[in-house]
CSV table of N, CA and C in Angstrom, one decimal:
chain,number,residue,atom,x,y,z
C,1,UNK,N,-13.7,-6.6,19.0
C,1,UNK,CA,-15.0,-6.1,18.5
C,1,UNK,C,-15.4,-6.8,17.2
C,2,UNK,N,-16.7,-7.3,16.8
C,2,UNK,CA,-17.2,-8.0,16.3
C,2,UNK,C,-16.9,-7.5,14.4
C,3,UNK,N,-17.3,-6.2,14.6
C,3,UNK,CA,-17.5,-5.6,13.4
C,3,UNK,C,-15.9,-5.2,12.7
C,4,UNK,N,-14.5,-5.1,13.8
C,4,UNK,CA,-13.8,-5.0,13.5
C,4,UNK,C,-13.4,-6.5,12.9
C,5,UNK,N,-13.6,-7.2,13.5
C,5,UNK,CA,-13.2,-9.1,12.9
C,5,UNK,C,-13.5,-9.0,11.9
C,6,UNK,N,-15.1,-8.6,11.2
C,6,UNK,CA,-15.6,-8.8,10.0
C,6,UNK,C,-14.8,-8.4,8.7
C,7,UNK,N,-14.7,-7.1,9.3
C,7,UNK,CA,-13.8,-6.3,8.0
C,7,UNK,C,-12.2,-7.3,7.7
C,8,UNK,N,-11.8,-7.3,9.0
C,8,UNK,CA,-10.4,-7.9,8.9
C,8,UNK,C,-10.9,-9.4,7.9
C,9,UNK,N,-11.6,-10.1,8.8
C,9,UNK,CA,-11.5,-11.6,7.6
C,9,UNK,C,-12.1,-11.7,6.1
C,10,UNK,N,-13.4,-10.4,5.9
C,10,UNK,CA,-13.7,-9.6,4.5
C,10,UNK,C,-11.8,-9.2,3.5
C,11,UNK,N,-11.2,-8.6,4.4
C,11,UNK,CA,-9.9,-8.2,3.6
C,11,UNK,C,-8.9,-9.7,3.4
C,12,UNK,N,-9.2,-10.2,4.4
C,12,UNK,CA,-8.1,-11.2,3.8
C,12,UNK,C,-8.3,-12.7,3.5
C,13,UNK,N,-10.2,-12.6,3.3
C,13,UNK,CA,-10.2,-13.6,2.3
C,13,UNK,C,-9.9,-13.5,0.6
C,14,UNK,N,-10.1,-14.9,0.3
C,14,UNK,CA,-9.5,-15.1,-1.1
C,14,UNK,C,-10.3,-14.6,-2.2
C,15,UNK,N,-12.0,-13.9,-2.0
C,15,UNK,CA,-12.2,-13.6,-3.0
C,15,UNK,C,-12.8,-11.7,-2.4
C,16,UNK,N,-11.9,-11.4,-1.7
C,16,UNK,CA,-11.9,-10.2,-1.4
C,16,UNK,C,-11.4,-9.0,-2.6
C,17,UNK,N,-12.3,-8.1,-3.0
C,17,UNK,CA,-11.9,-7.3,-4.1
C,17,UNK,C,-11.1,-6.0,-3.9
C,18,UNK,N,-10.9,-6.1,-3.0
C,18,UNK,CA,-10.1,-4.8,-2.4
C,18,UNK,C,-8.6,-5.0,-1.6
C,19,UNK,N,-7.5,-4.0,-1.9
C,19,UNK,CA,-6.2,-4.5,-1.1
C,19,UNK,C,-6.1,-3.7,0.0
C,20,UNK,N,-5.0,-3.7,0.8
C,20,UNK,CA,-4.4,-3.3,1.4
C,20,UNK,C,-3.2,-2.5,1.1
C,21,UNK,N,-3.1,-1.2,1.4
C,21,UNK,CA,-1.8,-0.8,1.0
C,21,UNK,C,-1.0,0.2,1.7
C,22,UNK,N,-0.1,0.7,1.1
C,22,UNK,CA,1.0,1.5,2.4
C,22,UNK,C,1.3,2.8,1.4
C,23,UNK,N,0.9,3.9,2.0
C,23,UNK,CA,1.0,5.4,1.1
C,23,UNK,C,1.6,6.4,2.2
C,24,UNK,N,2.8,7.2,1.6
C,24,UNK,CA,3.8,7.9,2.1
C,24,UNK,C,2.3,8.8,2.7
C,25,UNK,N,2.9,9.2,4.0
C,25,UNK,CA,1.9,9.7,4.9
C,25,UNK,C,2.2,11.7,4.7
C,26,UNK,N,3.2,11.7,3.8
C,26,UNK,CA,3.2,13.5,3.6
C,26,UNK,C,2.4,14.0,2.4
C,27,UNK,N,2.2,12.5,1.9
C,27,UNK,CA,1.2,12.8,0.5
C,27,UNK,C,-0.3,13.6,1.6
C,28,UNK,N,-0.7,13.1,2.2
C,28,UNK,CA,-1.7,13.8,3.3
C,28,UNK,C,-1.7,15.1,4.2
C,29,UNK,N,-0.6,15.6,4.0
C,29,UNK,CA,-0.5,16.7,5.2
C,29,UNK,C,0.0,17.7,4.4
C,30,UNK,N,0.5,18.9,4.9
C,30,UNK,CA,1.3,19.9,4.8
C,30,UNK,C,2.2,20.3,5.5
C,31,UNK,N,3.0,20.4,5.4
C,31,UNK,CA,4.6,20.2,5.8
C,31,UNK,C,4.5,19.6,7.2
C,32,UNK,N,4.1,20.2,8.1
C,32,UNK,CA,3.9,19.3,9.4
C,32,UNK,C,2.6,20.1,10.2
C,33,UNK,N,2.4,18.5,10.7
C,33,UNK,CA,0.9,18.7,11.5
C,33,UNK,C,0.7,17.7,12.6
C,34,UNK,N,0.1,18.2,14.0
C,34,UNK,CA,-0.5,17.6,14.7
C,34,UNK,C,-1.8,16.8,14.5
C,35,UNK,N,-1.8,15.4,14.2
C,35,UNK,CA,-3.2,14.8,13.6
C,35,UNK,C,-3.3,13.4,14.7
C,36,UNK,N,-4.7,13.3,14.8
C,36,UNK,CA,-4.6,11.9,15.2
C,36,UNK,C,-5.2,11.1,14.4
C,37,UNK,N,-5.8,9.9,14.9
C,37,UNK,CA,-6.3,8.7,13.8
C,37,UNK,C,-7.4,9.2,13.8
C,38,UNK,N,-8.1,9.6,14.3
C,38,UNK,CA,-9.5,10.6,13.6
C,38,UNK,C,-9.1,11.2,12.4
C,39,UNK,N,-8.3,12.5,12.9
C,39,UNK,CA,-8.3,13.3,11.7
C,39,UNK,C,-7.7,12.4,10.3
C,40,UNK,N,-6.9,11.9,10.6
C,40,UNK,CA,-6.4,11.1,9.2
C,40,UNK,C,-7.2,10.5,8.7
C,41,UNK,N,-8.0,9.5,9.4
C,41,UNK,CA,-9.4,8.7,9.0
C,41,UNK,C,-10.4,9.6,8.3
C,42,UNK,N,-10.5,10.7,8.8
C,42,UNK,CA,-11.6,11.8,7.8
C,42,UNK,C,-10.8,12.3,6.6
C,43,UNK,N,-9.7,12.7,6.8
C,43,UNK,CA,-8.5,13.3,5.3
C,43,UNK,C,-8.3,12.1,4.4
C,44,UNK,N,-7.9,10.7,4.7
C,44,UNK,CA,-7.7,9.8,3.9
C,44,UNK,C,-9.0,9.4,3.1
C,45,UNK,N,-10.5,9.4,3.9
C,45,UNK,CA,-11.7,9.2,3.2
C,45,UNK,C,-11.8,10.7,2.3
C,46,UNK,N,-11.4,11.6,2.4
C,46,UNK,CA,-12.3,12.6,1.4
C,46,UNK,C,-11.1,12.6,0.6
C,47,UNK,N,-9.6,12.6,0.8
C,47,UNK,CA,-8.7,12.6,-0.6
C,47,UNK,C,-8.8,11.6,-1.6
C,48,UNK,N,-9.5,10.8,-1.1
C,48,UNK,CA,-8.9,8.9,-1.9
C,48,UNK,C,-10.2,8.0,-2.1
C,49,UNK,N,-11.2,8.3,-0.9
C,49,UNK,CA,-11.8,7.5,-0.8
C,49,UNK,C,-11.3,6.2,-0.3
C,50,UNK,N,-10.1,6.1,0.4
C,50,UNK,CA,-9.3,5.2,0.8
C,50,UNK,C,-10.2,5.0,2.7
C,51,UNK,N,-9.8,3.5,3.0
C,51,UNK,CA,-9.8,3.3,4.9
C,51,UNK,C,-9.1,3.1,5.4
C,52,UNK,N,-8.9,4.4,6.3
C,52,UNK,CA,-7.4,4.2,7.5
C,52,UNK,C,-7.5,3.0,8.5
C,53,UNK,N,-6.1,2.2,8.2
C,53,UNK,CA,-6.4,1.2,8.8
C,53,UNK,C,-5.7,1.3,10.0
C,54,UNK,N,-4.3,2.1,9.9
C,54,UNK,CA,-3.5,2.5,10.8
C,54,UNK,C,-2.3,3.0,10.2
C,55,UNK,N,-0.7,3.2,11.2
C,55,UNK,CA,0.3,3.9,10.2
C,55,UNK,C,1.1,3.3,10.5
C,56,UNK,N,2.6,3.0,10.2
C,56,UNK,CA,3.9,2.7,10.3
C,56,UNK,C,4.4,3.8,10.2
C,57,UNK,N,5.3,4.5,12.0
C,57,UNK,CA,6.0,5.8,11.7
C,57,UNK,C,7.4,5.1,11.3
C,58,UNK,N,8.2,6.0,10.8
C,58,UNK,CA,9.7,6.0,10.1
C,58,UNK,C,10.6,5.0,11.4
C,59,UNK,N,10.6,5.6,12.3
C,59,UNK,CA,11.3,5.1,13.6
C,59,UNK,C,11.0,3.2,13.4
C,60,UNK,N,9.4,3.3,13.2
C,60,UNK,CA,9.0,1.6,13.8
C,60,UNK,C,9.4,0.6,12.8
C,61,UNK,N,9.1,-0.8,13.4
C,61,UNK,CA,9.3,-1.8,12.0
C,61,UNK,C,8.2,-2.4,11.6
C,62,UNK,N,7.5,-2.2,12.7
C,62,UNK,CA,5.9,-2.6,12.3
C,62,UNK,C,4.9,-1.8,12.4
C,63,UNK,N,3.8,-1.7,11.4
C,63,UNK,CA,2.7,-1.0,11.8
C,63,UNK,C,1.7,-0.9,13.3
C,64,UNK,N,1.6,0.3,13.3
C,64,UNK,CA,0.3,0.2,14.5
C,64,UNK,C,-1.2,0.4,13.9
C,65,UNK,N,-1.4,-0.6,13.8
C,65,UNK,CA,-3.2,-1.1,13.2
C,65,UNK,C,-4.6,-0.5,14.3
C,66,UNK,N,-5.3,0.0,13.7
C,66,UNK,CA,-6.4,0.4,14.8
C,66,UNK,C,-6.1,0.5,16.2
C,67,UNK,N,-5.3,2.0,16.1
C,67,UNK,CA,-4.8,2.3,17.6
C,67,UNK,C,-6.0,2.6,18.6
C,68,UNK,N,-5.4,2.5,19.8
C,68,UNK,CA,-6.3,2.7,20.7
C,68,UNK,C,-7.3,3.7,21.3
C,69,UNK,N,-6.2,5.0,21.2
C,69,UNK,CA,-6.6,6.4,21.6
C,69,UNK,C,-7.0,7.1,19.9
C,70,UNK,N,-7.9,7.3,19.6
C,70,UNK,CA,-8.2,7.5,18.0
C,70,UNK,C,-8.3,8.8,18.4
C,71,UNK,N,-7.7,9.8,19.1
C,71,UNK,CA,-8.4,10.9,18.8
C,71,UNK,C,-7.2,11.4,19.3
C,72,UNK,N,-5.8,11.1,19.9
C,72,UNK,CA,-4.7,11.3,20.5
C,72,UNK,C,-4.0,12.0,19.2
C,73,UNK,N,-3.3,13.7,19.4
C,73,UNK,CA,-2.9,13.9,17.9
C,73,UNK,C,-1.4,13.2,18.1
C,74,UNK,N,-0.7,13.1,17.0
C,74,UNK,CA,0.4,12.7,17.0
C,74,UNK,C,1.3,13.8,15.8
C,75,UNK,N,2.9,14.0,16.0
C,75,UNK,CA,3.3,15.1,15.7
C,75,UNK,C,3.4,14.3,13.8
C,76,UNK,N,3.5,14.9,12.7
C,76,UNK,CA,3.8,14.2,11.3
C,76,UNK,C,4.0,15.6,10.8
C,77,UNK,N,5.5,14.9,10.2
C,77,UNK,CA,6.3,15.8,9.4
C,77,UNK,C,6.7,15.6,7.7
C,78,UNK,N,6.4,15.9,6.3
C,78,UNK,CA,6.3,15.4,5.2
C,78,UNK,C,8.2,15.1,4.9
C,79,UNK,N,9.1,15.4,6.3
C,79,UNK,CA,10.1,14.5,5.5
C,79,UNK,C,10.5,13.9,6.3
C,80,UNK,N,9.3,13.1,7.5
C,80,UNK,CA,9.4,11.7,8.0
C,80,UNK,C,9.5,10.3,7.3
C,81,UNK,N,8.9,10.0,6.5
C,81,UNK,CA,8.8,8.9,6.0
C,81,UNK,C,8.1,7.9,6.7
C,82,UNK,N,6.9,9.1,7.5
C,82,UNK,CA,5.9,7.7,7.6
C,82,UNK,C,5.3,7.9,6.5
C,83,UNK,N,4.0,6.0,7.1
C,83,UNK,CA,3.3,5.7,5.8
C,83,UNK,C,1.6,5.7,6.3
C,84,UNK,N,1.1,5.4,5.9
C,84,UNK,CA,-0.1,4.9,6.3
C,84,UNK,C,-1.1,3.9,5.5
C,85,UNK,N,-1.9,3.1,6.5
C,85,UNK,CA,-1.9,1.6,6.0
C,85,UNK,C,-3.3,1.9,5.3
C,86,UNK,N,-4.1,1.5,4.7
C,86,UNK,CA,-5.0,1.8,3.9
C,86,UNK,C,-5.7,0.5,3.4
């Protein structure tokens, strides 16, 4: 997708003013919750003003970046140790 390219090569050129970062994913929830990349995408914009980029669960070694099913909930528990990408 065209609009997703933009953003991506916006973030990781060299005079891009904004980072990328990785924030413990229980800072967002309450003890445990069924969420998907929707709902996190609307909770990360009103806590932070932050954009969900995607998450790294505890189990993985790499992130999953603009998943596919954005509305698929997924189970998150605050003493998993996921993160989420921002």
């Amino acid at each position: 997708e065209r609009r997703t390219f933009n953003v991506w090569r916006h973030l990781l050129s060299p005079n891009c003013e904004y980072q990328v970062a990785a924030a413990a994913a229980k800072d967002f929830i309450s003890a445990s919750e069924e969420l998907s990349f929707d709902d996190f995408r609307e909770r990360v914009w009103d806590m932070c003003g932050g954009i969900l980029l995607g998450w790294r669960r505890a189990e993985d070694r790499y992130p999953k970046l603009n998943p596919r099913d954005k509305s698929e909930p997924h189970f998150w528990s605050d003493s998993r140790g996921d993160e989420l990408i921002m």
